[in-house]
Amino acid sequence: MTETEKIVNACVAGIQEKKGKKIRIVNLEGINDTITKYLVIGEGNSPSQVSPITDSVEDFARKEVNARPSAIDGKRNNLWVAIDYIDVVVHIFVPDAREFYDVDNLWEDAEITDVPDID
């Protein structure tokens, strides 16, 4: 397993730890001219859930693979938080923002993996 794949798995585990839902992994490695190798997309029910999901992703990535984000944006309103690990960019949305921005469907030619929700 590559270091990038380990970061992806740690980010997914961080989302699941705080009951994040509808997790999708978008593999962009086979697509030219992308700014990252993977997108990890998930959602929380509300801004008050997006915040701890974001913190959990950071904690899991740091503890499991010693990865620290190069940037985090969106923590002020927690409607859409982007966490940039260079080769992996994590997007945590509230449902309305996810539907509006439709990041999931920007890369139709990418390999997409939907992670089953843990209930």
PDB file of C-alpha atoms in Angstrom:
ATOM      1  CA  MET A   1       0.000   0.000   0.000  1.00  0.00           C
ATOM      2  CA  THR A   2       1.376   3.418  -0.959  1.00  0.00           C
ATOM      3  CA  GLU A   3       1.753   6.323   1.462  1.00  0.00           C
ATOM      4  CA  THR A   4      -1.016   8.128  -0.424  1.00  0.00           C
ATOM      5  CA  GLU A   5      -3.364   5.157  -0.025  1.00  0.00           C
ATOM      6  CA  LYS A   6      -2.572   5.085   3.699  1.00  0.00           C
ATOM      7  CA  ILE A   7      -3.577   8.751   3.948  1.00  0.00           C
ATOM      8  CA  VAL A   8      -6.823   8.001   2.083  1.00  0.00           C
ATOM      9  CA  ASN A   9      -7.629   5.142   4.492  1.00  0.00           C
ATOM     10  CA  ALA A  10      -6.828   7.272   7.544  1.00  0.00           C
ATOM     11  CA  CYS A  11      -9.090  10.064   6.281  1.00  0.00           C
ATOM     12  CA  VAL A  12     -11.941   7.619   5.637  1.00  0.00           C
ATOM     13  CA  ALA A  13     -11.509   6.184   9.157  1.00  0.00           C
ATOM     14  CA  GLY A  14     -11.580   9.711  10.584  1.00  0.00           C
ATOM     15  CA  ILE A  15     -14.866  10.445   8.845  1.00  0.00           C
ATOM     16  CA  GLN A  16     -16.362   7.135  10.005  1.00  0.00           C
ATOM     17  CA  GLU A  17     -15.216   7.704  13.590  1.00  0.00           C
ATOM     18  CA  LYS A  18     -17.593  10.680  13.877  1.00  0.00           C
ATOM     19  CA  LYS A  19     -20.453   9.008  11.996  1.00  0.00           C
ATOM     20  CA  GLY A  20     -19.860  10.823   8.707  1.00  0.00           C
ATOM     21  CA  LYS A  21     -21.931   9.443   5.841  1.00  0.00           C
ATOM     22  CA  LYS A  22     -21.892   8.908   2.079  1.00  0.00           C
ATOM     23  CA  ILE A  23     -18.121   8.617   1.822  1.00  0.00           C
ATOM     24  CA  ARG A  24     -16.753   8.520  -1.699  1.00  0.00           C
ATOM     25  CA  ILE A  25     -13.161   8.009  -2.804  1.00  0.00           C
ATOM     26  CA  VAL A  26     -12.325   9.506  -6.198  1.00  0.00           C
ATOM     27  CA  ASN A  27      -9.084   8.153  -7.668  1.00  0.00           C
ATOM     28  CA  LEU A  28      -7.630  10.735 -10.079  1.00  0.00           C
ATOM     29  CA  GLU A  29      -4.272   9.024 -10.632  1.00  0.00           C
ATOM     30  CA  GLY A  30      -5.078   7.968 -14.193  1.00  0.00           C
ATOM     31  CA  ILE A  31      -6.266  11.418 -15.247  1.00  0.00           C
ATOM     32  CA  ASN A  32      -3.879  14.013 -16.631  1.00  0.00           C
ATOM     33  CA  ASP A  33      -3.567  17.558 -15.280  1.00  0.00           C
ATOM     34  CA  THR A  34      -5.239  17.064 -11.916  1.00  0.00           C
ATOM     35  CA  ILE A  35      -4.010  18.894  -8.824  1.00  0.00           C
ATOM     36  CA  THR A  36      -4.231  15.854  -6.568  1.00  0.00           C
ATOM     37  CA  LYS A  37      -4.239  12.064  -6.748  1.00  0.00           C
ATOM     38  CA  TYR A  38      -7.339  11.373  -4.635  1.00  0.00           C
ATOM     39  CA  LEU A  39     -10.445  13.118  -3.382  1.00  0.00           C
ATOM     40  CA  VAL A  40     -12.176  11.822  -0.265  1.00  0.00           C
ATOM     41  CA  ILE A  41     -15.694  13.222   0.015  1.00  0.00           C
ATOM     42  CA  GLY A  42     -18.044  12.804   2.950  1.00  0.00           C
ATOM     43  CA  GLU A  43     -20.776  14.592   4.823  1.00  0.00           C
ATOM     44  CA  GLY A  44     -22.118  15.411   8.225  1.00  0.00           C
ATOM     45  CA  ASN A  45     -25.740  16.210   9.007  1.00  0.00           C
ATOM     46  CA  SER A  46     -25.022  19.774  10.155  1.00  0.00           C
ATOM     47  CA  PRO A  47     -22.201  22.273  10.664  1.00  0.00           C
ATOM     48  CA  SER A  48     -21.958  21.087  14.263  1.00  0.00           C
ATOM     49  CA  GLN A  49     -21.161  17.570  12.983  1.00  0.00           C
ATOM     50  CA  VAL A  50     -18.824  18.695  10.166  1.00  0.00           C
ATOM     51  CA  SER A  51     -16.502  20.324  12.725  1.00  0.00           C
ATOM     52  CA  PRO A  52     -15.705  17.166  14.745  1.00  0.00           C
ATOM     53  CA  ILE A  53     -15.473  15.119  11.525  1.00  0.00           C
ATOM     54  CA  THR A  54     -12.824  17.562  10.294  1.00  0.00           C
ATOM     55  CA  ASP A  55     -10.908  17.293  13.572  1.00  0.00           C
ATOM     56  CA  SER A  56     -11.157  13.501  13.461  1.00  0.00           C
ATOM     57  CA  VAL A  57      -9.746  13.357   9.914  1.00  0.00           C
ATOM     58  CA  GLU A  58      -6.793  15.473  11.033  1.00  0.00           C
ATOM     59  CA  ASP A  59      -6.239  13.276  14.114  1.00  0.00           C
ATOM     60  CA  PHE A  60      -6.380   9.977  12.196  1.00  0.00           C
ATOM     61  CA  ALA A  61      -4.054  11.197   9.439  1.00  0.00           C
ATOM     62  CA  ARG A  62      -1.556  12.498  11.974  1.00  0.00           C
ATOM     63  CA  LYS A  63      -1.638   9.435  14.252  1.00  0.00           C
ATOM     64  CA  GLU A  64      -1.791   6.729  11.572  1.00  0.00           C
ATOM     65  CA  VAL A  65       0.543   8.107   8.881  1.00  0.00           C
ATOM     66  CA  ASN A  66       2.105  11.228  10.422  1.00  0.00           C
ATOM     67  CA  ALA A  67       0.403  13.364   7.755  1.00  0.00           C
ATOM     68  CA  ARG A  68      -0.342  17.017   8.380  1.00  0.00           C
ATOM     69  CA  PRO A  69      -2.510  19.106   6.060  1.00  0.00           C
ATOM     70  CA  SER A  70      -0.876  21.831   3.993  1.00  0.00           C
ATOM     71  CA  ALA A  71      -4.112  23.840   4.213  1.00  0.00           C
ATOM     72  CA  ILE A  72      -7.612  23.698   5.654  1.00  0.00           C
ATOM     73  CA  ASP A  73     -10.425  25.933   4.465  1.00  0.00           C
ATOM     74  CA  GLY A  74     -14.044  26.323   5.533  1.00  0.00           C
ATOM     75  CA  LYS A  75     -13.773  25.810   9.298  1.00  0.00           C
ATOM     76  CA  ARG A  76     -15.441  29.146  10.052  1.00  0.00           C
ATOM     77  CA  ASN A  77     -18.867  28.087   8.806  1.00  0.00           C
ATOM     78  CA  ASN A  78     -18.427  24.279   8.532  1.00  0.00           C
ATOM     79  CA  LEU A  79     -20.717  23.982   5.510  1.00  0.00           C
ATOM     80  CA  TRP A  80     -17.875  22.749   3.288  1.00  0.00           C
ATOM     81  CA  VAL A  81     -14.445  22.062   4.740  1.00  0.00           C
ATOM     82  CA  ALA A  82     -11.532  21.177   2.471  1.00  0.00           C
ATOM     83  CA  ILE A  83      -8.442  19.549   3.980  1.00  0.00           C
ATOM     84  CA  ASP A  84      -5.429  19.477   1.651  1.00  0.00           C
ATOM     85  CA  TYR A  85      -2.817  16.751   2.071  1.00  0.00           C
ATOM     86  CA  ILE A  86      -1.329  17.544  -1.391  1.00  0.00           C
ATOM     87  CA  ASP A  87      -1.898  14.075  -2.911  1.00  0.00           C
ATOM     88  CA  VAL A  88      -5.227  13.707  -1.079  1.00  0.00           C
ATOM     89  CA  VAL A  89      -7.854  16.415  -0.715  1.00  0.00           C
ATOM     90  CA  VAL A  90     -10.698  15.746   1.715  1.00  0.00           C
ATOM     91  CA  HIS A  91     -14.056  17.491   1.356  1.00  0.00           C
ATOM     92  CA  ILE A  92     -16.557  17.388   4.220  1.00  0.00           C
ATOM     93  CA  PHE A  93     -19.962  18.863   3.414  1.00  0.00           C
ATOM     94  CA  VAL A  94     -23.376  19.407   4.896  1.00  0.00           C
ATOM     95  CA  PRO A  95     -25.885  17.707   2.537  1.00  0.00           C
ATOM     96  CA  ASP A  96     -27.234  20.910   0.910  1.00  0.00           C
ATOM     97  CA  ALA A  97     -23.757  22.217   0.080  1.00  0.00           C
ATOM     98  CA  ARG A  98     -22.674  18.844  -1.283  1.00  0.00           C
ATOM     99  CA  GLU A  99     -25.677  18.721  -3.576  1.00  0.00           C
ATOM    100  CA  PHE A 100     -25.200  22.335  -4.688  1.00  0.00           C
ATOM    101  CA  TYR A 101     -21.473  22.121  -5.503  1.00  0.00           C
ATOM    102  CA  ASP A 102     -21.719  18.554  -6.875  1.00  0.00           C
ATOM    103  CA  VAL A 103     -17.974  17.864  -6.463  1.00  0.00           C
ATOM    104  CA  ASP A 104     -18.753  14.141  -6.613  1.00  0.00           C
ATOM    105  CA  ASN A 105     -19.577  14.320 -10.315  1.00  0.00           C
ATOM    106  CA  LEU A 106     -16.826  16.621 -11.604  1.00  0.00           C
ATOM    107  CA  TRP A 107     -14.605  13.674 -12.517  1.00  0.00           C
ATOM    108  CA  GLU A 108     -16.815  11.249 -14.426  1.00  0.00           C
ATOM    109  CA  ASP A 109     -13.806   9.442 -15.903  1.00  0.00           C
ATOM    110  CA  ALA A 110     -12.239   8.803 -12.478  1.00  0.00           C
ATOM    111  CA  GLU A 111     -12.340   5.521 -10.586  1.00  0.00           C
ATOM    112  CA  ILE A 112     -14.962   6.017  -7.874  1.00  0.00           C
ATOM    113  CA  THR A 113     -15.384   3.925  -4.731  1.00  0.00           C
ATOM    114  CA  ASP A 114     -18.392   4.411  -2.475  1.00  0.00           C
ATOM    115  CA  VAL A 115     -17.699   3.404   1.117  1.00  0.00           C
ATOM    116  CA  PRO A 116     -20.698   1.830   2.894  1.00  0.00           C
ATOM    117  CA  ASP A 117     -22.054   3.841   5.831  1.00  0.00           C
ATOM    118  CA  ILE A 118     -21.419   2.463   9.292  1.00  0.00           C
ATOM    119  CA  ASP A 119     -24.568   2.602  11.410  1.00  0.00           C
TER     120      ASP A 119
END
